[in-house]
Short mmCIF file of C-alpha atoms and ligand atoms in Angstrom, two decimals:
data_model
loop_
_atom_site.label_atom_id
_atom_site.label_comp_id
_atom_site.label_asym_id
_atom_site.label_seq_id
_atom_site.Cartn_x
_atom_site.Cartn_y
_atom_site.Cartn_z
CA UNK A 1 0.00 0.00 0.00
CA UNK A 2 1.54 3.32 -0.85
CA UNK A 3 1.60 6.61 1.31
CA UNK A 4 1.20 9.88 -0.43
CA UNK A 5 3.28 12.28 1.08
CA UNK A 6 2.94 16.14 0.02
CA UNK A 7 6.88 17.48 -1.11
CA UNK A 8 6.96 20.01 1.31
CA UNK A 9 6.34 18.04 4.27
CA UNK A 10 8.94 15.48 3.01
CA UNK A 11 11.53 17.70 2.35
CA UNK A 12 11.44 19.46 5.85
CA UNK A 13 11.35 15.76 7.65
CA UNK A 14 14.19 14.66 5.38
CA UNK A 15 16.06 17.54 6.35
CA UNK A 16 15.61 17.66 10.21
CA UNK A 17 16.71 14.28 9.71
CA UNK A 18 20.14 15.59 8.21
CA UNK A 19 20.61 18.64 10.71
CA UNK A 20 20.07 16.08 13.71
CA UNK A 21 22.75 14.06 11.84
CA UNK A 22 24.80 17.41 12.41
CA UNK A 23 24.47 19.18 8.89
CA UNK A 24 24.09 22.80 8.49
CA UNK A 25 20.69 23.72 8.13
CA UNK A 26 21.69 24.44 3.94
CA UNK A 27 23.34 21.58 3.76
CA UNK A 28 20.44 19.52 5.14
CA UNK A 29 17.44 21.13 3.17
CA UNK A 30 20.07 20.77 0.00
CA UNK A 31 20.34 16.81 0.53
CA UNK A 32 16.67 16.86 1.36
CA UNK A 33 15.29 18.81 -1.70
CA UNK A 34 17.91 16.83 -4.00
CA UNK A 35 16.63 13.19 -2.61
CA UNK A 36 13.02 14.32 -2.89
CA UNK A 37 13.74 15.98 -6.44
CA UNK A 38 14.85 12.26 -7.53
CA UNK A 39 11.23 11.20 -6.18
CA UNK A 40 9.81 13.99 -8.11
CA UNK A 41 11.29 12.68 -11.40
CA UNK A 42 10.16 9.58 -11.22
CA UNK A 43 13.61 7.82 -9.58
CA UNK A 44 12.23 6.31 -6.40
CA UNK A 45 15.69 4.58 -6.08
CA UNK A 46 17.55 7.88 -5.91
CA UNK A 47 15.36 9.47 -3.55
CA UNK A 48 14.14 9.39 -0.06
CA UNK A 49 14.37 5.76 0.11
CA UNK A 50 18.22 6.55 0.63
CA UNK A 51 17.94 8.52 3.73
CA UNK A 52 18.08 5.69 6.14
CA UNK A 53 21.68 4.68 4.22
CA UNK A 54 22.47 8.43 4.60
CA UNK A 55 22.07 8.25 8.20
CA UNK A 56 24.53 4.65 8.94
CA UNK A 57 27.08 6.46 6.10
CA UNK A 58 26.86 9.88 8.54
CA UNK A 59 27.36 7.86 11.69
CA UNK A 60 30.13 5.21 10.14
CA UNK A 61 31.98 8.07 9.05
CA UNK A 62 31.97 7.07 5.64
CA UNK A 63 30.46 10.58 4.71
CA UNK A 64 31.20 13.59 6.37
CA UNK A 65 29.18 16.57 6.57
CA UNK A 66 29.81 20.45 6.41
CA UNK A 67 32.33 19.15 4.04
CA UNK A 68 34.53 21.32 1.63
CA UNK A 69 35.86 20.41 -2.09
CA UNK A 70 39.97 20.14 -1.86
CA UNK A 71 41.33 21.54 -5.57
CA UNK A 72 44.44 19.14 -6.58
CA UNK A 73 44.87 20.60 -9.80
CA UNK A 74 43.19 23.94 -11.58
CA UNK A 75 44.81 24.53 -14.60
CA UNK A 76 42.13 26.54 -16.91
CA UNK A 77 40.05 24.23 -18.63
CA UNK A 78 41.14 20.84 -16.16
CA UNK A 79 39.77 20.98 -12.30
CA UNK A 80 41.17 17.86 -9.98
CA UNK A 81 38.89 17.51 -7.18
CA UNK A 82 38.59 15.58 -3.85
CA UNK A 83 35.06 15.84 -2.25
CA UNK A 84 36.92 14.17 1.03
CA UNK A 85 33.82 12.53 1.60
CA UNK A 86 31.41 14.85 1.86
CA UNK A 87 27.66 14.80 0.99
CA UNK A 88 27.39 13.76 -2.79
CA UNK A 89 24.90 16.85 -2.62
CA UNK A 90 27.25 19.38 -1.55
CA UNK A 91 30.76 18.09 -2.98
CA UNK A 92 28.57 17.36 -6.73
CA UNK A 93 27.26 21.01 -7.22
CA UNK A 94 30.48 22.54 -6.24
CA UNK A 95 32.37 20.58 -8.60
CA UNK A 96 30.03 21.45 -11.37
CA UNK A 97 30.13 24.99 -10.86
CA UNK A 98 34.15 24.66 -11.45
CA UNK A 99 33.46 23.29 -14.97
CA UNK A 100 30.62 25.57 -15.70
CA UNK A 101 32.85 28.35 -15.01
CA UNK A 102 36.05 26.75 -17.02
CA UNK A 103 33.50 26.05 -19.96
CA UNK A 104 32.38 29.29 -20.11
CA UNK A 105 35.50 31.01 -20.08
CA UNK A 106 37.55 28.30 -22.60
CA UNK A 107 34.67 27.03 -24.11
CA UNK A 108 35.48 23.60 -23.10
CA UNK A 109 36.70 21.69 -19.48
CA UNK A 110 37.24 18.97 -17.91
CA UNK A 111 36.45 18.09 -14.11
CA UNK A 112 37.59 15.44 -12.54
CA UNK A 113 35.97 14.38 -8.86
CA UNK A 114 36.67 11.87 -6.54
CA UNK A 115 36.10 10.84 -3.02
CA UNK A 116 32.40 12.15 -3.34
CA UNK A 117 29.41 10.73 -1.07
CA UNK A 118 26.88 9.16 -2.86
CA UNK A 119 25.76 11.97 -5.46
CA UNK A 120 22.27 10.70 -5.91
CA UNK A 121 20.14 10.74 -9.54
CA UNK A 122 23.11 12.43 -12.05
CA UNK A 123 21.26 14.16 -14.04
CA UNK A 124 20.64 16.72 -11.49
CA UNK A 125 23.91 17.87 -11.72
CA UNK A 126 24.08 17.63 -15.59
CA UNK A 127 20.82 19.94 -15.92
CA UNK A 128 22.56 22.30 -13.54
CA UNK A 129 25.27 22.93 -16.55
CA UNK A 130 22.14 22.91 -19.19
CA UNK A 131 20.53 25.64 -17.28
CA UNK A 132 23.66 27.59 -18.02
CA UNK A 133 23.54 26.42 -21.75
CA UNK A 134 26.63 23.63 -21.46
CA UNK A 135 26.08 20.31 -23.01
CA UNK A 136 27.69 17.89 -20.26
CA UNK A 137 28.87 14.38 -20.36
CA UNK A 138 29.67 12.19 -17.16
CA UNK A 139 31.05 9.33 -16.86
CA UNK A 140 30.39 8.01 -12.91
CA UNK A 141 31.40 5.21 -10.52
CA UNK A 142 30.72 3.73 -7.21
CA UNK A 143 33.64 2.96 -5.65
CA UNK A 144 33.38 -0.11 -3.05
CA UNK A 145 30.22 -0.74 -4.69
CA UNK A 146 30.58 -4.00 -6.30
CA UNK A 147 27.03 -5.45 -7.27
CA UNK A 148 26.88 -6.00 -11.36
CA UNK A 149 28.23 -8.73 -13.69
CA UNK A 150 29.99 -8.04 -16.79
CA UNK A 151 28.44 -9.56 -20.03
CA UNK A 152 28.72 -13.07 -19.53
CA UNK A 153 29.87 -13.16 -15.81
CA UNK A 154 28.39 -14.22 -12.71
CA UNK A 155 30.36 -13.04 -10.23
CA UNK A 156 30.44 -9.12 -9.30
CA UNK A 157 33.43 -6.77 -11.23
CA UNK A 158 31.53 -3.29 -11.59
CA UNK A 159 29.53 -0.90 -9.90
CA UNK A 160 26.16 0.42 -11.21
CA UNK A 161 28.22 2.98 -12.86
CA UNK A 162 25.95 5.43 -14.18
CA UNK A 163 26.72 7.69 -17.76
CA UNK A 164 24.29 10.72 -18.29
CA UNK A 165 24.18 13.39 -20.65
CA UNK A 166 22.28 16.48 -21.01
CA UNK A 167 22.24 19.22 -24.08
CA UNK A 168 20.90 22.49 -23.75
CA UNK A 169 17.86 23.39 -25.94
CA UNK A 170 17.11 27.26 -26.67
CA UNK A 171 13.53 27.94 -25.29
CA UNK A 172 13.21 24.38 -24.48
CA UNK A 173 14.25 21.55 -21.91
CA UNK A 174 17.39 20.08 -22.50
CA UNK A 175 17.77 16.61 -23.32
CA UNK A 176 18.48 14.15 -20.58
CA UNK A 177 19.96 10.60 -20.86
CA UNK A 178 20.65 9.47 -17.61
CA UNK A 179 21.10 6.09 -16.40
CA UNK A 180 22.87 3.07 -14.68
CA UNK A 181 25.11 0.69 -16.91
CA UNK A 182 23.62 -2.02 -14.70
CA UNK A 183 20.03 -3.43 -15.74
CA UNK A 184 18.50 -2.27 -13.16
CA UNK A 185 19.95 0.54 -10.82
CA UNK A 186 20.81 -0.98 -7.37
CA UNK A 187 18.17 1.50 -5.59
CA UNK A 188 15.66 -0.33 -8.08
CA UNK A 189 16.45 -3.87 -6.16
CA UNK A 190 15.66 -1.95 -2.80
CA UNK A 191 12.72 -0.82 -3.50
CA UNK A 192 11.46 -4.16 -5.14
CA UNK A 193 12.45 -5.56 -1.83
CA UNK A 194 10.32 -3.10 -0.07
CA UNK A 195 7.20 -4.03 -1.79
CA UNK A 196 7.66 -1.42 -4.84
CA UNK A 197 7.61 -1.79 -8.80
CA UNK A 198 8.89 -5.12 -9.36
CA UNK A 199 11.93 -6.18 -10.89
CA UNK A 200 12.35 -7.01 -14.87
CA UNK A 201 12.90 -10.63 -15.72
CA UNK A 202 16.57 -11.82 -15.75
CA UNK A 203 17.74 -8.68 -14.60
CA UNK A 204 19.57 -10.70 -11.55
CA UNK A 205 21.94 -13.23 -12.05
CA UNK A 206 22.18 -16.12 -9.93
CA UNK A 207 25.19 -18.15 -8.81
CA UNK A 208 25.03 -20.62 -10.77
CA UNK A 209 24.26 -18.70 -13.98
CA UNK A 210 20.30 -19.04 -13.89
CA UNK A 211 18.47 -15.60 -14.57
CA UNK A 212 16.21 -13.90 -12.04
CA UNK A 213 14.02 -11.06 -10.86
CA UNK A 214 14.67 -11.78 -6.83
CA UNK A 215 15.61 -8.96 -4.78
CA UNK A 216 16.54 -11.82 -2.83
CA UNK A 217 19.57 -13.10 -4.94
CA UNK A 218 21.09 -9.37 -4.14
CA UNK A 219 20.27 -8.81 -0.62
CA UNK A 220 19.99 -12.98 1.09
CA UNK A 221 17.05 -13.81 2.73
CA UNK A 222 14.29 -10.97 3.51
CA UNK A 223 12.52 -9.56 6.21
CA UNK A 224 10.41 -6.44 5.79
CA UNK A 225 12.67 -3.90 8.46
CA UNK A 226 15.61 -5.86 8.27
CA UNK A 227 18.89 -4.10 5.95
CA UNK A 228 19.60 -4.22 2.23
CA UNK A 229 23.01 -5.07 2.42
CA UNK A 230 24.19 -6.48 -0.93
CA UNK A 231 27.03 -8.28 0.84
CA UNK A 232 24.26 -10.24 2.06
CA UNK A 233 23.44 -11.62 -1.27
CA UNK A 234 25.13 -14.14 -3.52
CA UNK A 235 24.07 -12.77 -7.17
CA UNK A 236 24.55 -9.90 -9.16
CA UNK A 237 22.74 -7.36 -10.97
CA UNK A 238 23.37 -7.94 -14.93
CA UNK A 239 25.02 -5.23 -17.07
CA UNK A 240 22.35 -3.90 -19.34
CA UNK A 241 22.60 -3.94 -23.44
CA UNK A 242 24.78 -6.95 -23.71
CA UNK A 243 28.76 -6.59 -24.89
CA UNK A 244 27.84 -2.49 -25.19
CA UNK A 245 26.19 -1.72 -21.85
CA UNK A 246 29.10 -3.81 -19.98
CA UNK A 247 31.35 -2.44 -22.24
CA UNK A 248 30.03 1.55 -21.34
CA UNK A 249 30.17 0.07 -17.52
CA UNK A 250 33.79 -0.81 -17.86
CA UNK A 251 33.70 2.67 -19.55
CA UNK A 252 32.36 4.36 -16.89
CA UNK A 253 34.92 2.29 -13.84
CA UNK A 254 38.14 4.11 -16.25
CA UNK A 255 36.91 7.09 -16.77
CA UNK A 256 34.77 8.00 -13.36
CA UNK A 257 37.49 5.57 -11.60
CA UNK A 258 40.70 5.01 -12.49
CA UNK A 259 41.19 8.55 -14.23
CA UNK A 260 39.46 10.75 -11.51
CA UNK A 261 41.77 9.45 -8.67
CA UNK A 262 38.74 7.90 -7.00
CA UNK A 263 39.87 4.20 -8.52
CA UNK A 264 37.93 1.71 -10.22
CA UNK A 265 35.63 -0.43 -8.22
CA UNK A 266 37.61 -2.93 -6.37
CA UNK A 267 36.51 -4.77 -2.79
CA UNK A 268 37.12 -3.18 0.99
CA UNK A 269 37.16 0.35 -0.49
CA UNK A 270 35.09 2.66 1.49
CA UNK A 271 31.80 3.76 -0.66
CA UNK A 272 32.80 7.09 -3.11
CA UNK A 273 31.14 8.28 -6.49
CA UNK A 274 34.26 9.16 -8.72
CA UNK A 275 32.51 11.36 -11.86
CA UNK A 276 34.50 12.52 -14.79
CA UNK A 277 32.96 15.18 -16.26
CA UNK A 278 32.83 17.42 -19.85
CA UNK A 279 31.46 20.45 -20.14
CA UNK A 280 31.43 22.22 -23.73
CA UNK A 281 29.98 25.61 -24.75
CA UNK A 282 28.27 25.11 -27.76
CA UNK A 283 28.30 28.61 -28.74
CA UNK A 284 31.99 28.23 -28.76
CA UNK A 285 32.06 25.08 -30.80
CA UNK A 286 29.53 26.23 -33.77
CA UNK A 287 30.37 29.53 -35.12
CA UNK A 288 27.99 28.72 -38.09
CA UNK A 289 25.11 28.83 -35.50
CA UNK A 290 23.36 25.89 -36.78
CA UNK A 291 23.34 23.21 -33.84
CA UNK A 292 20.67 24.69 -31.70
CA UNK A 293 18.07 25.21 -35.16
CA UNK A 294 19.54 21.20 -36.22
CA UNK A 295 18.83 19.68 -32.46
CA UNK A 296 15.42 21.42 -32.81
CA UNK A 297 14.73 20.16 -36.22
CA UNK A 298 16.15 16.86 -35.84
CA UNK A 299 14.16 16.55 -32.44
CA UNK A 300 10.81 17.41 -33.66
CA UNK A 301 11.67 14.41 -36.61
CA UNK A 302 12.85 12.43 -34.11
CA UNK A 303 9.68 12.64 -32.06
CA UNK A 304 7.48 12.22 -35.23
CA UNK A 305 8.80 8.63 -35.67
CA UNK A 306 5.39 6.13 -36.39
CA UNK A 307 4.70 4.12 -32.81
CA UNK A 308 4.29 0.66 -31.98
CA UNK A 309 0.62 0.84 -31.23
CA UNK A 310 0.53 1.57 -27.44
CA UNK A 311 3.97 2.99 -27.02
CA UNK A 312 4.93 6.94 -27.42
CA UNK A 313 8.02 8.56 -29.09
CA UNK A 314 10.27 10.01 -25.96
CA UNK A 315 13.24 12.32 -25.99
CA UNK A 316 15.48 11.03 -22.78
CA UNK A 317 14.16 13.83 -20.11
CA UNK A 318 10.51 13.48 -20.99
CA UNK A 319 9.36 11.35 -18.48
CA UNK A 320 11.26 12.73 -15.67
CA UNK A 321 9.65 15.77 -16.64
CA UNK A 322 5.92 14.47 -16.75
CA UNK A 323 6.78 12.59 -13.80
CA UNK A 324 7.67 15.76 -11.75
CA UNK A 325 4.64 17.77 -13.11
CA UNK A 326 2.35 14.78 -11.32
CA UNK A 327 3.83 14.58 -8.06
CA UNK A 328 4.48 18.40 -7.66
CA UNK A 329 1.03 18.03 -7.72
CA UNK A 330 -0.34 14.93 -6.44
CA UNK A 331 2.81 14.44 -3.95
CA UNK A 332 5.67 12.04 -3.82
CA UNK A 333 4.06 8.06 -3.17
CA UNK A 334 6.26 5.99 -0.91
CA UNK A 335 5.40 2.36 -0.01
CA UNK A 336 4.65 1.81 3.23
CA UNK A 337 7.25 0.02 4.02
CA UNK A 338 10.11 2.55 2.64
CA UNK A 339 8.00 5.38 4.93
CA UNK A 340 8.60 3.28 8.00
CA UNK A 341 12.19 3.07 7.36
CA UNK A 342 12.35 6.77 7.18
CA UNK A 343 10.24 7.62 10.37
CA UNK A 344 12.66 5.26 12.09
CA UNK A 345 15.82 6.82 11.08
CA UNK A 346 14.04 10.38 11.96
CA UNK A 347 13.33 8.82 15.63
CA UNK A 348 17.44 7.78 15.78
CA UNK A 349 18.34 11.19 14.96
CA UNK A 350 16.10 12.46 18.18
CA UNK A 351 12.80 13.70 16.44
CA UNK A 352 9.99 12.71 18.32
CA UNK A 353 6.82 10.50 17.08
CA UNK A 354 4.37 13.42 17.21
CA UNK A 355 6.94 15.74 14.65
CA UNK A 356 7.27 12.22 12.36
CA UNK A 357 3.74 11.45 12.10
CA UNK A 358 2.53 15.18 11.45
CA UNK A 359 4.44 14.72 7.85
CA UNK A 360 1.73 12.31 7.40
CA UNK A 361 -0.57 14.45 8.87
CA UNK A 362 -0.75 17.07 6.57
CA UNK A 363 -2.34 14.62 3.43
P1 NAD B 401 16.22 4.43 -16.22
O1 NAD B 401 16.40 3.01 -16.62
O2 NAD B 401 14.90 4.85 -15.69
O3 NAD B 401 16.58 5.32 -17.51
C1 NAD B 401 16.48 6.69 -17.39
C2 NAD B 401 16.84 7.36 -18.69
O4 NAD B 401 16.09 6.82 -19.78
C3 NAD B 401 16.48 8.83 -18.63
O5 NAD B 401 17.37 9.57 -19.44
C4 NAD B 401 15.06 8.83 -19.21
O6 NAD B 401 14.67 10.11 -19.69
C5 NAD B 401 15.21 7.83 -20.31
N1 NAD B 401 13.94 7.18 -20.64
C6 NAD B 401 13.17 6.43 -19.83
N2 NAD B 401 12.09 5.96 -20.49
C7 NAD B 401 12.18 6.43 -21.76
C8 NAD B 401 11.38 6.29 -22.93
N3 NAD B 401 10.25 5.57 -22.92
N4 NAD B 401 11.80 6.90 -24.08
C9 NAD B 401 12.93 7.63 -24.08
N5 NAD B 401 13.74 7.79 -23.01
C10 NAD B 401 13.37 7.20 -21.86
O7 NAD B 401 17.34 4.91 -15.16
P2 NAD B 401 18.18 4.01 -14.15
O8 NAD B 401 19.22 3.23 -14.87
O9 NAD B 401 17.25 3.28 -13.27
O10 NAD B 401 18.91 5.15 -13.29
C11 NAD B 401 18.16 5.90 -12.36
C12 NAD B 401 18.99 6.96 -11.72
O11 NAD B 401 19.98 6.36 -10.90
C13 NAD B 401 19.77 7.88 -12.67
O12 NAD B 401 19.43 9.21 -12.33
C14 NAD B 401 21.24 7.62 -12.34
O13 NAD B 401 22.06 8.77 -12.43
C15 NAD B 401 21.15 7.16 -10.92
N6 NAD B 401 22.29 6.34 -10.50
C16 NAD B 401 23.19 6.91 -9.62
C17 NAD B 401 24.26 6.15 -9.16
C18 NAD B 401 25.25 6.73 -8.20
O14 NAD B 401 26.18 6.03 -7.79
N7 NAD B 401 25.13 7.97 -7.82
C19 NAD B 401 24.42 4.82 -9.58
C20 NAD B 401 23.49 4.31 -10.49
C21 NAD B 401 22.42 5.07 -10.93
#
C-alpha cells in the first residue's frame, strides 16, 4: 500500500533528519530537496528511500558533513577535485560549478571528482550545466560498490556505474539521458524488496548462472525492516545492453574511476562516487550557429517517428519531466514500508513521534 506524502512536508522531515545528523541547516534542506527531487522525477531509487543509508554512512563516518571540495589541480580548462567525503549533494554542485565556469570562459573543461558521497540521480547535476547552456557528459562510478556482472559473468566486477548526458535546448528543456550501466539501478532492487515496482525478468543473475528477478539473490534472505546489504546476497545485478552496456560500464569504472583518482571499483574500499565530467559551450564550438536550429529540427523528426501501437516517441528527459509535473502536484508516493524506514531513522536522529507522524498528517 503506498503513502502519499505532500513534497513540502517530506523535504522538511528529510532535512531535520540531516541537521540532527549534524548538517548545516543548507546543507540539510540541500540533501533533502535533492533526494526528494529524484522522487519527483520519477527515480524512487535515488530518492528518499536513501535517507536511512544516509544516516549509517553519517554515523560510520563514511560521509562527512559540512564538508569542503579540496582543488588538486586547476589549470584553466582541467579541475582535480577531492570531495573528502562529503555529501554527494554538496561536494557534486560545487564541482560542477568549477566546470561551468572553465567552460564558459575556454569554451570547453574537464572536471575530474573523486572521493564524493553518494551523489544521488546524475542528471541533477548535468541539468545544472544545461541551465547555463553547457552540453555535459559524465562518466560516474561507485567505488566499493561492487554489485553487477559483466556480459557473460556471474560473479560481481563493476559498480552500477551510471553515464548521463544532457544538451541544452534554446527555449526548451534540454535533453536528458541518464542512467545506470547495470540493468537495473541498485536503488531499483531496494525498493522491489520493499514491496515497490517489481523487478524485470533476468535482470539478476544467480550463482550458478540461472536468470532472475529476486531482490533476494542481491540482498539474502528478507525480512520487511531488516537491511539491504548487498554483501548479504550471492548474485549480481546484470550489465544492461549486452557486450555495449558492460562495455560503457567498464567505460564508466576508467573514466569516473581510475582517471578521476577515486579508482575503479575494487573490494574493501570505502563507498565514493568518482565522476568525470565534460562540459562544452556550444556557442563556442559552432560559429555557423546551426546546432541549436539542427537539435530542434532533428528533435521534432525524431519525435514524429510512427509508434508501436501503445507505445509513445520520448526524448530522454521526458518522463522525468511528466513525472515531476504529477507529483508536484499529487505528492511524492512511498510504499509503506520505505515510509517506516524513514520515520525510524528520523526517531534515531532524536525527532519525536508526534513531529514524524505530522508529515503524514498534513495529506
Ligand atoms: P532508467 O532506466 O529509468 O533510464 C532513465 C533514462 O532513460 C532517462 O534519461 C530517461 O529520460 C530515459 N527514458 C526512460 N524511459 C524512456 C522512454 N520511454 N523513451 C525515451 N527515453 C526514456 O534509469 P536508471 O538506470 O534506473 O537510473 C536511475 C537513476 O539512478 C539515474 O538518475 C542515475 O544517475 C542514478 N544512479 C546513480 C548512481 C550513483 O552512484 N550515484 C548509480 C546508479 C544510478
Amino acid at each position: 500500500m503506498n503513502i502519499v506524502i505532500p513534497v513540502d512536508s517530506l523535504t522538511a522531515l528529510c532535512a531535520e533528519v540531516f541537521e540532527g545528523l549534524g548538517s548545516s541547516s543548507e546543507e540539510a534542506r540541500r540533501v533533502a530537496v535533492s533526494l526528494v527531487g529524484a522522487n519527483l522525477m520519477g527515480h524512487d531509487s535515488h530518492g528518499v528511500i536513501r535517507v536511512p543509508r544516509y544516516v549509517d554512512w553519517v554515523r560510520s563516518g563514511d560521509i562527512v558533513p559540512n564538508q569542503t571540495i579540496e582543488r588538486l589541480v586547476d589549470a584553466p580548462v582541467i579541475a582535480v577535485l577531492d570531495g573528502r567525503y562529503g555529501f554527494g549533494q554538496t561536494v557534486a554542485p560545487l564541482a560542477v560549478a568549477i566546470g561551468i565556469e572553465k567552460a564558459k570562459a575556454a569554451g570547453l573543461s574537464a572536471v575530474a571528482l573523486r572521493n564524493a558521497g553518494h551523489i544521488g540521480r546524475v542528471g541533477e547535476w548535468a541539468e545544472m550545466a544545461a541551465t547555463e547552456g553547457l552540453v555535459s557528459i559524465h562518466f560516474v562510478n561507485a567505488a566499493g560498490s561492487i554489485l553487477v556482472a559483466p556480459f557473460g559473468g556471474i560473479e560481481r566486477r563493476l559498480s552500477t556505474a551510471p553515464f548521463c548526458v544532457a544538451i541544452p535546448q534554446e527555449g526548451a528543456e534540454p535533453v536528458v539521458l541518464d542512467f545506470a550501466t547495470s540493468l537495473v539501478a541498485e536503488g531499483k532492487v531496494a525498493v522491489a524488496s520493499r514491496g515497490g515496482k517489481s523487478l524485470p525478468e533476468g535482470a539478476l543473475v544467480a550463482p550458478d548462472g540461472a536468470l532472475s528477478s529476486d531482490p533476494a539473490m542481491l540482498y539474502g534472505p528478507l525480512t520487511p525492516a531488516g537491511p539491504r546489504d548487498a554483501r548479504l546476497g550471492s548474485g549480481a545485478i546484470r550489465a544492461f545492453g549486452e557486450h555495449k552496456g558492460s562495455g560503457l560500464a567498464l567505460i564508466c569504472e576508467l573514466l569516473g574511476g581510475s582517471l578521476t583518482g577515486n579508482g575503479a571499483t575494487r573490494p574493501g574500499r570505502r563507498f565514493a562516487n568518482g565522476m568525470f565530467s565534460l562540459y562544452i559551450d556550444p556557442a563556442r564550438m559552432d560559429p555557423s550557429h546551426l546546432f541549436g536550429g539542427d537539435a530542434a529540427r532533428y528533435l521534432d523528426w525524431f519525435k514524429q517517428t510512427k509508434a508501436i501501437p501503445g507505445q509513445t516517441i520520448l526524448t530522454p528527459g521526458e518522463p522525468e519531466r511528466a513525472a515531476r509535473a504529477k507529483r508536484l502536484a499529487e505528492g511524492v508516493p512511498l510504499s509503506a514500508e520505505t515510509w517506516e524506514s524513514i520515520a525510524a531513522a528520523a526517531r534515531s536522529v532524536g525527532l519525536e513521534e508526534a513531529r514524524v507522524n505530522r508529515t503524514l498528517a498534513k495529506i
